[in-house]
Tab-separated table of N, CA and C in Angstrom:
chain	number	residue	atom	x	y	z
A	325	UNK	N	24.273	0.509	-24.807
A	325	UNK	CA	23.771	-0.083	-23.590
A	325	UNK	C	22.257	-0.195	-23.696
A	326	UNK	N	22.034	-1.259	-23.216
A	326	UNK	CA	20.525	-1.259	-23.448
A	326	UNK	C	19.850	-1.644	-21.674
A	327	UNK	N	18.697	-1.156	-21.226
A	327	UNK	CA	18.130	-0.989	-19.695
A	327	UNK	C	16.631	-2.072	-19.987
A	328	UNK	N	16.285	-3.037	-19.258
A	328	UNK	CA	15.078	-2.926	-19.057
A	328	UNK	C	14.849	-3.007	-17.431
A	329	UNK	N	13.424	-2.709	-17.351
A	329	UNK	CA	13.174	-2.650	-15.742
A	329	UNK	C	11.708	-3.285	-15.740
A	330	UNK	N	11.722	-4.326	-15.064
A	330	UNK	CA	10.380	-5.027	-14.638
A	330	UNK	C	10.108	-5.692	-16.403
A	331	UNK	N	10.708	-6.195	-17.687
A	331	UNK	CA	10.587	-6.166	-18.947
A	331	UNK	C	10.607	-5.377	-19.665
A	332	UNK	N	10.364	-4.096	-19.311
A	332	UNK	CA	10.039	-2.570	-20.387
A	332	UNK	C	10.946	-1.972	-20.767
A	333	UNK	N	11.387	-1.652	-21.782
A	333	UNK	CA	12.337	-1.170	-22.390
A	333	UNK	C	12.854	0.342	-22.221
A	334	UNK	N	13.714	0.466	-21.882
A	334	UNK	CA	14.215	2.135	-21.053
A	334	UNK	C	15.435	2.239	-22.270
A	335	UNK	N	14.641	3.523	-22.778
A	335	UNK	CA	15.867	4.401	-23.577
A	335	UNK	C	17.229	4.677	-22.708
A	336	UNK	N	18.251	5.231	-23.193
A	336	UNK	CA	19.435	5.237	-22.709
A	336	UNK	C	20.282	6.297	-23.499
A	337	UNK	N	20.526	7.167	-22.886
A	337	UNK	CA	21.574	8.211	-23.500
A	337	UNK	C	23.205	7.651	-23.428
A	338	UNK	N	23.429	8.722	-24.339
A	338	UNK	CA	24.664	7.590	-24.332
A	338	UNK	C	25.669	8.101	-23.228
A	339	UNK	N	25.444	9.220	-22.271
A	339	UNK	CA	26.066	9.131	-21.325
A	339	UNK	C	25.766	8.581	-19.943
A	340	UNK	N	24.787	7.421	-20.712
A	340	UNK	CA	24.165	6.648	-19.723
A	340	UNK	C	23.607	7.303	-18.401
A	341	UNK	N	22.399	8.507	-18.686
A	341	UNK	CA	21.294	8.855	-18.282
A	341	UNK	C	20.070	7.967	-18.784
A	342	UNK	N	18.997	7.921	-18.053
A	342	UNK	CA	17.992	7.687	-18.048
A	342	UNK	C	16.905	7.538	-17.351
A	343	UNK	N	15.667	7.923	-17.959
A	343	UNK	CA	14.169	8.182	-16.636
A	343	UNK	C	13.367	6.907	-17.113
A	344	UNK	N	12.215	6.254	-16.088
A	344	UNK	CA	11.365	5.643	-16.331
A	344	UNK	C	10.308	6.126	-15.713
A	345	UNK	N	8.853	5.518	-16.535
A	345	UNK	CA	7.577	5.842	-15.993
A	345	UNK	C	7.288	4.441	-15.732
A	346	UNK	N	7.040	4.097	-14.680
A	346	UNK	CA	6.596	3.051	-14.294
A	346	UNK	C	4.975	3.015	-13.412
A	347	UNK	N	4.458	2.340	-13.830
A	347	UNK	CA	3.368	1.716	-13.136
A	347	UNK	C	3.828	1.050	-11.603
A	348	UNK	N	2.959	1.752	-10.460
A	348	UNK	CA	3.201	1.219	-9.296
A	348	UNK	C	2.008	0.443	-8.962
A	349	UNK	N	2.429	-0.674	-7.658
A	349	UNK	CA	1.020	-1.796	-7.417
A	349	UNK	C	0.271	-0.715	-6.206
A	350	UNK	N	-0.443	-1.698	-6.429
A	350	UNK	CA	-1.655	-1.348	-5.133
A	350	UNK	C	-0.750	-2.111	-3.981
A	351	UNK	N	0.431	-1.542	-3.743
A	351	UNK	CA	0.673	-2.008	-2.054
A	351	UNK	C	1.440	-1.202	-1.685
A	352	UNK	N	2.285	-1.688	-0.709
A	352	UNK	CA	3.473	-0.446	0.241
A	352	UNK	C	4.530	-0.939	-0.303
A	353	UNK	N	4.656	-1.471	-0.901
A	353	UNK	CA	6.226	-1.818	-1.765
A	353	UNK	C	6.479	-2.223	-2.987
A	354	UNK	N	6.810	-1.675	-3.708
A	354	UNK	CA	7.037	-2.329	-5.712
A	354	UNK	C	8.603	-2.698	-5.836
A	355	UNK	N	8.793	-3.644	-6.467
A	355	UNK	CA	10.243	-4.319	-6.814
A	355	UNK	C	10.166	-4.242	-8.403
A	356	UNK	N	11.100	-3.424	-8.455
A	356	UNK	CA	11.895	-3.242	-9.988
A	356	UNK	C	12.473	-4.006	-10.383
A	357	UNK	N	12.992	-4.958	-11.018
A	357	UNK	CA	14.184	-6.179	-12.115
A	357	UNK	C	14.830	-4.803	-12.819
A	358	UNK	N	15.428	-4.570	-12.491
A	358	UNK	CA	16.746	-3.874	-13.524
A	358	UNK	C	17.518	-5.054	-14.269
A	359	UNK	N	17.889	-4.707	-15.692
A	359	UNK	CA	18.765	-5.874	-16.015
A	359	UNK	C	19.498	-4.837	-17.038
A	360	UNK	N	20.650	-4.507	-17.447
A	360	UNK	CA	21.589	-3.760	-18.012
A	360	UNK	C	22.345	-4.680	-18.848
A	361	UNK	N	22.673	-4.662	-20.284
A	361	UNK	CA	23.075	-5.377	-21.098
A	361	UNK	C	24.027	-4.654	-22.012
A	362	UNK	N	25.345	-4.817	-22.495
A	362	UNK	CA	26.212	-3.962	-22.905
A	362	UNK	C	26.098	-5.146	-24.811
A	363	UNK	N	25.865	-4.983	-25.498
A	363	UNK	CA	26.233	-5.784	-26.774
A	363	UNK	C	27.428	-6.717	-26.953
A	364	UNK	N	27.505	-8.193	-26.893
A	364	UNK	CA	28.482	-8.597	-26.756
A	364	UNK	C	29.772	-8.789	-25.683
A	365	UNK	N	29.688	-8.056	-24.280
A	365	UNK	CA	30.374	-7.771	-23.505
A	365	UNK	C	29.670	-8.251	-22.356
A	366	UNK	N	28.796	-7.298	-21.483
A	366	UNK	CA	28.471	-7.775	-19.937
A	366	UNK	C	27.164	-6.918	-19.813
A	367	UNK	N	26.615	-7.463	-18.628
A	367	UNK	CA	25.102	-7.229	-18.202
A	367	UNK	C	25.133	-7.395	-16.837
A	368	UNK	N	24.631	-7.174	-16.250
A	368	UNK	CA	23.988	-7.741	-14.846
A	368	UNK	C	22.554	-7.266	-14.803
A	369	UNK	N	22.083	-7.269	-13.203
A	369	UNK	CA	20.777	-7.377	-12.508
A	369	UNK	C	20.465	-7.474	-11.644
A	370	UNK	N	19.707	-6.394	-10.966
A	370	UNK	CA	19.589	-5.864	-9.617
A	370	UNK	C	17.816	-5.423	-9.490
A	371	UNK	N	17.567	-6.008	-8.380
A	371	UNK	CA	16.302	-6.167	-7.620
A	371	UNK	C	16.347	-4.625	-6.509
A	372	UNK	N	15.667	-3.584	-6.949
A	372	UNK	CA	15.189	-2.886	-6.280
A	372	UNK	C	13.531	-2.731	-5.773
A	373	UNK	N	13.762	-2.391	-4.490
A	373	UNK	CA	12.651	-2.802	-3.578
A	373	UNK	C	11.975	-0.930	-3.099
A	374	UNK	N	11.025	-0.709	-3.821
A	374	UNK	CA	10.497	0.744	-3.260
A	374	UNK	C	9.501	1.042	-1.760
A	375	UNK	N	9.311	1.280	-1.146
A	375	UNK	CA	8.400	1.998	-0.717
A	375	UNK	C	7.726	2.874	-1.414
A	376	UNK	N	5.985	2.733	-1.363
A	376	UNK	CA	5.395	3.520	-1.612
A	376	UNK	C	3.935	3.856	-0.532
A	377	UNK	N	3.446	4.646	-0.411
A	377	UNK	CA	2.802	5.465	0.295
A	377	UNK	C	1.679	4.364	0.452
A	378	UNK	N	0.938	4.296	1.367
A	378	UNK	CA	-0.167	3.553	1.289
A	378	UNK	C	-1.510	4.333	1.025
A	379	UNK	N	-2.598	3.900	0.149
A	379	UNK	CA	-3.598	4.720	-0.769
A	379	UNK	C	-4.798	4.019	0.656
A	380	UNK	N	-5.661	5.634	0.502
A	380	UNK	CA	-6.654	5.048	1.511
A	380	UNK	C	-7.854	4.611	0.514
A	381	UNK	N	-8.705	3.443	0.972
A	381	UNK	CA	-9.409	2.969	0.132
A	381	UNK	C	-10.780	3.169	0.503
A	382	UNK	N	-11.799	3.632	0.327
A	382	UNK	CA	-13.103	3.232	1.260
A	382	UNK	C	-13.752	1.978	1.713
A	383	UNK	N	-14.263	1.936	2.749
A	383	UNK	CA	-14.887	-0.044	3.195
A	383	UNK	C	-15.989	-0.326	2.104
A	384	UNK	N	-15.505	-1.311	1.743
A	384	UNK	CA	-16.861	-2.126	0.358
A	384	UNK	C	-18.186	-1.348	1.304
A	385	UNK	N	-18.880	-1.127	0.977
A	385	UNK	CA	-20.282	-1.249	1.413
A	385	UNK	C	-20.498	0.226	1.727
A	386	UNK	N	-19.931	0.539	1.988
A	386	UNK	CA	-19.976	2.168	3.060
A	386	UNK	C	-20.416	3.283	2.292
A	387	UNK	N	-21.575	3.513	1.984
A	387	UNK	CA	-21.915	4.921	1.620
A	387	UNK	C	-21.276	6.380	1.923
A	388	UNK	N	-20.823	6.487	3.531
A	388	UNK	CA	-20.250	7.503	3.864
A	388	UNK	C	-19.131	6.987	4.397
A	389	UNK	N	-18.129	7.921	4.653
A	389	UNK	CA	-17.130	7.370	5.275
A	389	UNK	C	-16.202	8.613	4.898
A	390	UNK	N	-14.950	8.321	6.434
A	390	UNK	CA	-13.768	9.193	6.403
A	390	UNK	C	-12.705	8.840	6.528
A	391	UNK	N	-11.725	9.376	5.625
A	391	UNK	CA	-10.067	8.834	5.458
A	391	UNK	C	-9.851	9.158	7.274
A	392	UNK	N	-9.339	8.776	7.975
A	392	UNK	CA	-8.894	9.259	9.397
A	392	UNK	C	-7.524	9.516	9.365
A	393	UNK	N	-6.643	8.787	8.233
A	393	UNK	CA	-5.498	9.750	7.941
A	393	UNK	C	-4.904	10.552	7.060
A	394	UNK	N	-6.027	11.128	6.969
A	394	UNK	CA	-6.208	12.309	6.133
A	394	UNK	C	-6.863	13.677	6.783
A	395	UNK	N	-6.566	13.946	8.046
A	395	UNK	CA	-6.763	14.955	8.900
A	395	UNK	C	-5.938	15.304	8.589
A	396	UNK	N	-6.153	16.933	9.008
A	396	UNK	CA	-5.126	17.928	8.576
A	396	UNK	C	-5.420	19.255	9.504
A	397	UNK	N	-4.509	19.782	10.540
A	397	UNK	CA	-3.247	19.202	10.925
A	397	UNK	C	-3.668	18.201	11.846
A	398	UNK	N	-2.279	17.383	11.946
A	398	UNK	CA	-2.606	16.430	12.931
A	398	UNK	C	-1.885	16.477	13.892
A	399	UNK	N	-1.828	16.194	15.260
A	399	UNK	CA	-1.102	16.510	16.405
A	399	UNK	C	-1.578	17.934	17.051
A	400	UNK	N	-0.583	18.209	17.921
A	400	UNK	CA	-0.251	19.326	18.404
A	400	UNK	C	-0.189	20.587	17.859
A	401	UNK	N	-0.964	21.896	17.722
A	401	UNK	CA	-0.885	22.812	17.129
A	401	UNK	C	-0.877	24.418	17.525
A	402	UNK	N	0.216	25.143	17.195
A	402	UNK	CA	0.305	26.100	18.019
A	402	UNK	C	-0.117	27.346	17.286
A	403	UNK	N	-0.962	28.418	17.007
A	403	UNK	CA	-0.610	29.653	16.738
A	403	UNK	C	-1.159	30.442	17.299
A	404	UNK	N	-0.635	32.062	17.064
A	404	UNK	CA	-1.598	32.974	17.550
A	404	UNK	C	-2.815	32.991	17.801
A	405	UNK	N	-3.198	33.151	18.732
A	405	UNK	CA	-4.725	33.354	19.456
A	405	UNK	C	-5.681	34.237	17.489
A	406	UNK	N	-5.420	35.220	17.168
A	406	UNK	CA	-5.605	36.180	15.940
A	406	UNK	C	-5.522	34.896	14.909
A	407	UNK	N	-5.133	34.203	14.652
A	407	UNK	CA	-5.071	33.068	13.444
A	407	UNK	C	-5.463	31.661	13.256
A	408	UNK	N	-6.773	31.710	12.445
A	408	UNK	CA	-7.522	30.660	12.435
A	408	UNK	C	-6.678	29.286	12.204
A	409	UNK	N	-7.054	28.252	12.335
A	409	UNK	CA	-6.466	26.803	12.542
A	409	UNK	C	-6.743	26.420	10.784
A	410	UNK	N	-6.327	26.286	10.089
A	410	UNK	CA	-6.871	25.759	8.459
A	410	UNK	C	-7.131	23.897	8.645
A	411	UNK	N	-8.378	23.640	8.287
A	411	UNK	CA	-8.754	22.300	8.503
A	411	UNK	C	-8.618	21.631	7.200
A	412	UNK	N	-8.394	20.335	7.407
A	412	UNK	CA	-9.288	19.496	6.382
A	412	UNK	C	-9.027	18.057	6.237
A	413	UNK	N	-9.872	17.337	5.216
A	413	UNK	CA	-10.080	15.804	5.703
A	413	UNK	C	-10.370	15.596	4.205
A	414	UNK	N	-10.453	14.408	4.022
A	414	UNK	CA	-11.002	13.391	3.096
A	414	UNK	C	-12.343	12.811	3.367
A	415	UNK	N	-13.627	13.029	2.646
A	415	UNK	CA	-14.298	12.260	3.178
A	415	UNK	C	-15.474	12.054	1.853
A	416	UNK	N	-16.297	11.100	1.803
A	416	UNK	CA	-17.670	11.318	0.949
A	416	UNK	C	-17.973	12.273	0.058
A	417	UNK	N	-17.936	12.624	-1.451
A	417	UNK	CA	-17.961	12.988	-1.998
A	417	UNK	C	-19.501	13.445	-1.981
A	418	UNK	N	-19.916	14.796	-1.611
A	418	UNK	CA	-21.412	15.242	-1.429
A	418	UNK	C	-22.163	15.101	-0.232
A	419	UNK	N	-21.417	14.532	0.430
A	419	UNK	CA	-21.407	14.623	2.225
A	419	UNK	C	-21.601	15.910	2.719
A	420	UNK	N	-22.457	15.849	3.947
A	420	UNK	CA	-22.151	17.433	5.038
A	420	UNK	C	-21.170	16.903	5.419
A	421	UNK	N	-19.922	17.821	5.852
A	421	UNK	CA	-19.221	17.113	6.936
A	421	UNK	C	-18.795	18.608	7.930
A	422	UNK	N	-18.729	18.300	8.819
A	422	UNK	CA	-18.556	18.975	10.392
A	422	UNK	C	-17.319	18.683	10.949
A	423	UNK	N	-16.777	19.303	11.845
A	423	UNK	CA	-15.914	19.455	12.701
A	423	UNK	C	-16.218	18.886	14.072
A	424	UNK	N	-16.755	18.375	14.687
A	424	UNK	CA	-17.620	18.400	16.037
A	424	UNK	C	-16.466	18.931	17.288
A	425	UNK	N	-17.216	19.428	18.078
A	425	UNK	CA	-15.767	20.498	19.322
A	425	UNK	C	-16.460	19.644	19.958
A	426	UNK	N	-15.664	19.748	21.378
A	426	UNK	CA	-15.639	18.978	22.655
A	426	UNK	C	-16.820	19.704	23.681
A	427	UNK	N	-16.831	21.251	23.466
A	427	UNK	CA	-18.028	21.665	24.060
A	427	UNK	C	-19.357	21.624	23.134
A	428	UNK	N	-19.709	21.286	22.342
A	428	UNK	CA	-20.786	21.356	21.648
A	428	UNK	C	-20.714	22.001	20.217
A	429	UNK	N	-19.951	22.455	19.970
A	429	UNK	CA	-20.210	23.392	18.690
A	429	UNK	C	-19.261	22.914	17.788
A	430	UNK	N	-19.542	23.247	16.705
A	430	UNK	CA	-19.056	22.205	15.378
A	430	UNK	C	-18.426	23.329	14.284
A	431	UNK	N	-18.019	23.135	13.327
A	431	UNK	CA	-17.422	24.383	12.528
A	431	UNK	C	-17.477	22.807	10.846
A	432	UNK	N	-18.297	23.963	10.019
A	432	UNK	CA	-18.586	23.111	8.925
A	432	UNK	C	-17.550	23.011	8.398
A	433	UNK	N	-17.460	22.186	7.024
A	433	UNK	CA	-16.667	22.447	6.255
A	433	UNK	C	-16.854	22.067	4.654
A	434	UNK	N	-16.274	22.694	3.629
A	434	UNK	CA	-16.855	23.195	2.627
A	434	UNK	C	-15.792	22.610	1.580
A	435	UNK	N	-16.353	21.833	0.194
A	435	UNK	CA	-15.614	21.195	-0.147
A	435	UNK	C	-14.641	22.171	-0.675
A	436	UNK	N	-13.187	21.864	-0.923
A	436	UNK	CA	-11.869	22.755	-1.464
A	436	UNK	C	-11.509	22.726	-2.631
A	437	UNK	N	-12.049	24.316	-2.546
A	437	UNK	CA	-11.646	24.676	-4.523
A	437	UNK	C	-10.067	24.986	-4.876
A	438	UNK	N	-9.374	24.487	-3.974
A	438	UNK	CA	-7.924	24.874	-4.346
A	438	UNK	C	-7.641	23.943	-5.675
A	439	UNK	N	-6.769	24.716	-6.628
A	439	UNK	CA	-6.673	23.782	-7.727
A	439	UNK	C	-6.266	22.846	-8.358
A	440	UNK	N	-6.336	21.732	-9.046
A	440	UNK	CA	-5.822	20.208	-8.823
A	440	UNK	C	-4.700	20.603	-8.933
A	441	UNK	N	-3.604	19.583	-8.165
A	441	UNK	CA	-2.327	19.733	-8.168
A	441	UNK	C	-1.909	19.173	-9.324
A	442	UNK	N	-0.538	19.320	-9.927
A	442	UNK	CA	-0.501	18.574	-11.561
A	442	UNK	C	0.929	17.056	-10.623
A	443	UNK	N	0.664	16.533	-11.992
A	443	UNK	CA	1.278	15.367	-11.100
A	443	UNK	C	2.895	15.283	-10.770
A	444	UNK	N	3.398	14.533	-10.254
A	444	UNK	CA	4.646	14.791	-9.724
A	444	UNK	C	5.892	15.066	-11.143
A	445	UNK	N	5.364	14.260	-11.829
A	445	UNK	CA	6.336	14.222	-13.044
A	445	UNK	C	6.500	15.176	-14.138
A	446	UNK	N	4.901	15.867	-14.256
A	446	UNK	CA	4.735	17.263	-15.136
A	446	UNK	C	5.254	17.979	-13.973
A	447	UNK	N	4.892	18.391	-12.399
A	447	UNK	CA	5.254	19.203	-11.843
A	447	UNK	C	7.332	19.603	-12.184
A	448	UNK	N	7.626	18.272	-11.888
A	448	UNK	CA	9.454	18.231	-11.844
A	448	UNK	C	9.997	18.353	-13.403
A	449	UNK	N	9.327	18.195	-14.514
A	449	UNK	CA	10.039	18.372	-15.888
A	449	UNK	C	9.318	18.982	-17.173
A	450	UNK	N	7.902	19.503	-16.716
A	450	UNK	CA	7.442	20.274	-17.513
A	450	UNK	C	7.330	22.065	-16.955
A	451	UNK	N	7.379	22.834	-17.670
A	451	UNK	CA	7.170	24.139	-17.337
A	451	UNK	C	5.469	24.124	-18.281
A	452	UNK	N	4.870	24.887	-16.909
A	452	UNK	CA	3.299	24.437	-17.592
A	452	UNK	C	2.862	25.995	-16.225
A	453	UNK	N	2.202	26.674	-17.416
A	453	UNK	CA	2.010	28.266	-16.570
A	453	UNK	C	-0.045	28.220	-16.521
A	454	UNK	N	-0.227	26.864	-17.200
A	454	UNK	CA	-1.584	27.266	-17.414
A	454	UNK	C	-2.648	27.236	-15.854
A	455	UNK	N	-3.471	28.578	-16.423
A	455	UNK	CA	-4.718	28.380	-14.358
A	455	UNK	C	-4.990	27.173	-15.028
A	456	UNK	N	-5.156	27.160	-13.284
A	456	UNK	CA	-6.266	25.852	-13.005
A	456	UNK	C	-7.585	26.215	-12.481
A	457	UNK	N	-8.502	25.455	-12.965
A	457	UNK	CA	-9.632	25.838	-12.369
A	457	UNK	C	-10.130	25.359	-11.109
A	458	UNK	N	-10.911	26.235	-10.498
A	458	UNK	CA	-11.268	26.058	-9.541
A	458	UNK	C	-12.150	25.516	-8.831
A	459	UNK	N	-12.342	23.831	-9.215
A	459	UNK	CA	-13.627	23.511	-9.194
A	459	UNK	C	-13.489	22.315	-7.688
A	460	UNK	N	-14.404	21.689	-6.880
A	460	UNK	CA	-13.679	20.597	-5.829
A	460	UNK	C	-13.400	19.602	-6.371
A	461	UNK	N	-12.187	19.058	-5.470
A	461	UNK	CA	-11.465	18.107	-6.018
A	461	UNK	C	-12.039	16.702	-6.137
A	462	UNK	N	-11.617	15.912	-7.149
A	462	UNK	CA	-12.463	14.806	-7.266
A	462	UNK	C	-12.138	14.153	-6.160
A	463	UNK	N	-11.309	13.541	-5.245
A	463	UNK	CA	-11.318	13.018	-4.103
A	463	UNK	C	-11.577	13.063	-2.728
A	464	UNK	N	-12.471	14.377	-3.017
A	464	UNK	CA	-13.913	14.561	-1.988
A	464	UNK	C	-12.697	15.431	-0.644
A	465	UNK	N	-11.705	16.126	-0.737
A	465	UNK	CA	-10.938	16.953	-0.028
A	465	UNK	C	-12.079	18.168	0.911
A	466	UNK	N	-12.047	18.280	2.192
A	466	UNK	CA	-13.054	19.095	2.591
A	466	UNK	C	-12.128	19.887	3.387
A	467	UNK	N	-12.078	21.637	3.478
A	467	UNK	CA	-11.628	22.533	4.542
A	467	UNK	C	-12.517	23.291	4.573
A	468	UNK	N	-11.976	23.971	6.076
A	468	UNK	CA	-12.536	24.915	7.031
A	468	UNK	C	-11.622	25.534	7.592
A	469	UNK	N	-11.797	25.917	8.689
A	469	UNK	CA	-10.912	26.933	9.505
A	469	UNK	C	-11.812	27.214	10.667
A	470	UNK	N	-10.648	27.051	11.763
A	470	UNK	CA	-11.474	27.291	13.613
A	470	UNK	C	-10.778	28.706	14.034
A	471	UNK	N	-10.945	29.796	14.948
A	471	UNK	CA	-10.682	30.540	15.266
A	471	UNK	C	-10.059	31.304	14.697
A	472	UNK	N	-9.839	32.561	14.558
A	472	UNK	CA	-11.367	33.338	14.165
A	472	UNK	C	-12.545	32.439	13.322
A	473	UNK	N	-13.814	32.806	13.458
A	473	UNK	CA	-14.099	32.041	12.733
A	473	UNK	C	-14.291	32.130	11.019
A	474	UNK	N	-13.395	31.365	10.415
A	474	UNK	CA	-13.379	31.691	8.694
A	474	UNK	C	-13.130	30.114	8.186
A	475	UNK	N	-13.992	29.777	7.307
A	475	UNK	CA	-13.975	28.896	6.162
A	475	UNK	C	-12.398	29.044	4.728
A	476	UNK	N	-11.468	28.146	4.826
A	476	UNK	CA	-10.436	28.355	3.455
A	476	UNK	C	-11.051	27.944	2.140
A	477	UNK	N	-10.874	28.643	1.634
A	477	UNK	CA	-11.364	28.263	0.081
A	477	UNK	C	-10.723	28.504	-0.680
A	478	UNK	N	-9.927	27.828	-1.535
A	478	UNK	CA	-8.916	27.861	-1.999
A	478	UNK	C	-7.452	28.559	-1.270
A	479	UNK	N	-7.157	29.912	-1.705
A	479	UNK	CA	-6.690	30.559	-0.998
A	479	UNK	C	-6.897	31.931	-0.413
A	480	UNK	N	-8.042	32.021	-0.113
A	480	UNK	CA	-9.111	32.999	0.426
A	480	UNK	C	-9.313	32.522	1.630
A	481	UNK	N	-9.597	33.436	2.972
A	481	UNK	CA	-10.909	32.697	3.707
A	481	UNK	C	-11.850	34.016	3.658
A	482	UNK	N	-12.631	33.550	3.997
A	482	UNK	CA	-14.442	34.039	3.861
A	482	UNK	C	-14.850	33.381	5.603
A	483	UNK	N	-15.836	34.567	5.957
A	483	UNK	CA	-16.606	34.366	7.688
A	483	UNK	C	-17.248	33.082	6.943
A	484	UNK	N	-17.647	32.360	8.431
A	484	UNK	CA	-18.670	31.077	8.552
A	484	UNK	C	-19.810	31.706	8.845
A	485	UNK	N	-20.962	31.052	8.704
A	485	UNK	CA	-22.173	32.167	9.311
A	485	UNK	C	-22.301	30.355	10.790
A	486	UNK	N	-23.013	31.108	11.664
A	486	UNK	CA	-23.110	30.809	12.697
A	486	UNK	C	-23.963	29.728	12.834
């Protein structure tokens, strides 16, 4: 049996398993061409239609700027009075960025040394034990934390100074 998808040639076990790495577009939906071909016998072909996530982009021109859906949490949020709120946003890479409160007071926030995540595909089929380092993330990720008052850093928090 032989697979291609979008032209590219997809190995094939012979109990007719198989994975692809595919390249996705810059939009909210990618369409696959599957076409399945047996030697001498039969084939068909089927149009699958994905959803994919929409990527936030920054505005041409904009020196600073913030993902707005890339708050974290968003909505409604409940916990103990004793347990700080864990913040964070997307924004400007080397930016101050702030919290601003409704009465006046603001709670900084500090870029996040938590460590790059590995990607979906090493995460699901590689076993990979190696640290990561702890450095901020290249896509300018910023947390904090409101009540008590403590800053997250990685997976630590540490006081804010005032």
């Amino acid at each position: 049996m032989h697979l291609d998808i979008n032209g590219q040639s997809v190995p094939v076990l012979p109990n007719g398993a198989w994975i692809a790495w595919l390249p996705l577009p810059d939009d909210t939906v990618a369409h696959f061409v599957m076409a399945a071909t047996r030697p001498a016998s039969d084939s068909s072909r089927f149009l699958y239609r994905a959803r994919v996530a929409p990527q936030f982009r920054p505005p041409p021109g904009r020196l600073v700027w913030i993902d707005t859906t890339s708050f974290a949490p968003a909505g409604a949020v409940e916990l103990p009075l004793a347990e700080g709120i864990p913040l964070s946003v997307q924004a400007t890479p080397g930016a101050t960025v702030r919290l601003l409160l409704p009465w006046g007071s603001s709670v900084p926030l500090v870029p996040d040394t938590a460590p790059v995540g590995l990607p979906g595909g090493v995460r699901a089929f590689v076993i990979d034990s190696a640290p990561r380092p702890r450095t901020p993330l290249a896509d300018a990720m910023w947390a904090g934390c409101r009540r008590p008052r403590c800053v997250r850093t990685g997976r630590r928090h540490v006081p804010l100074s005032s």
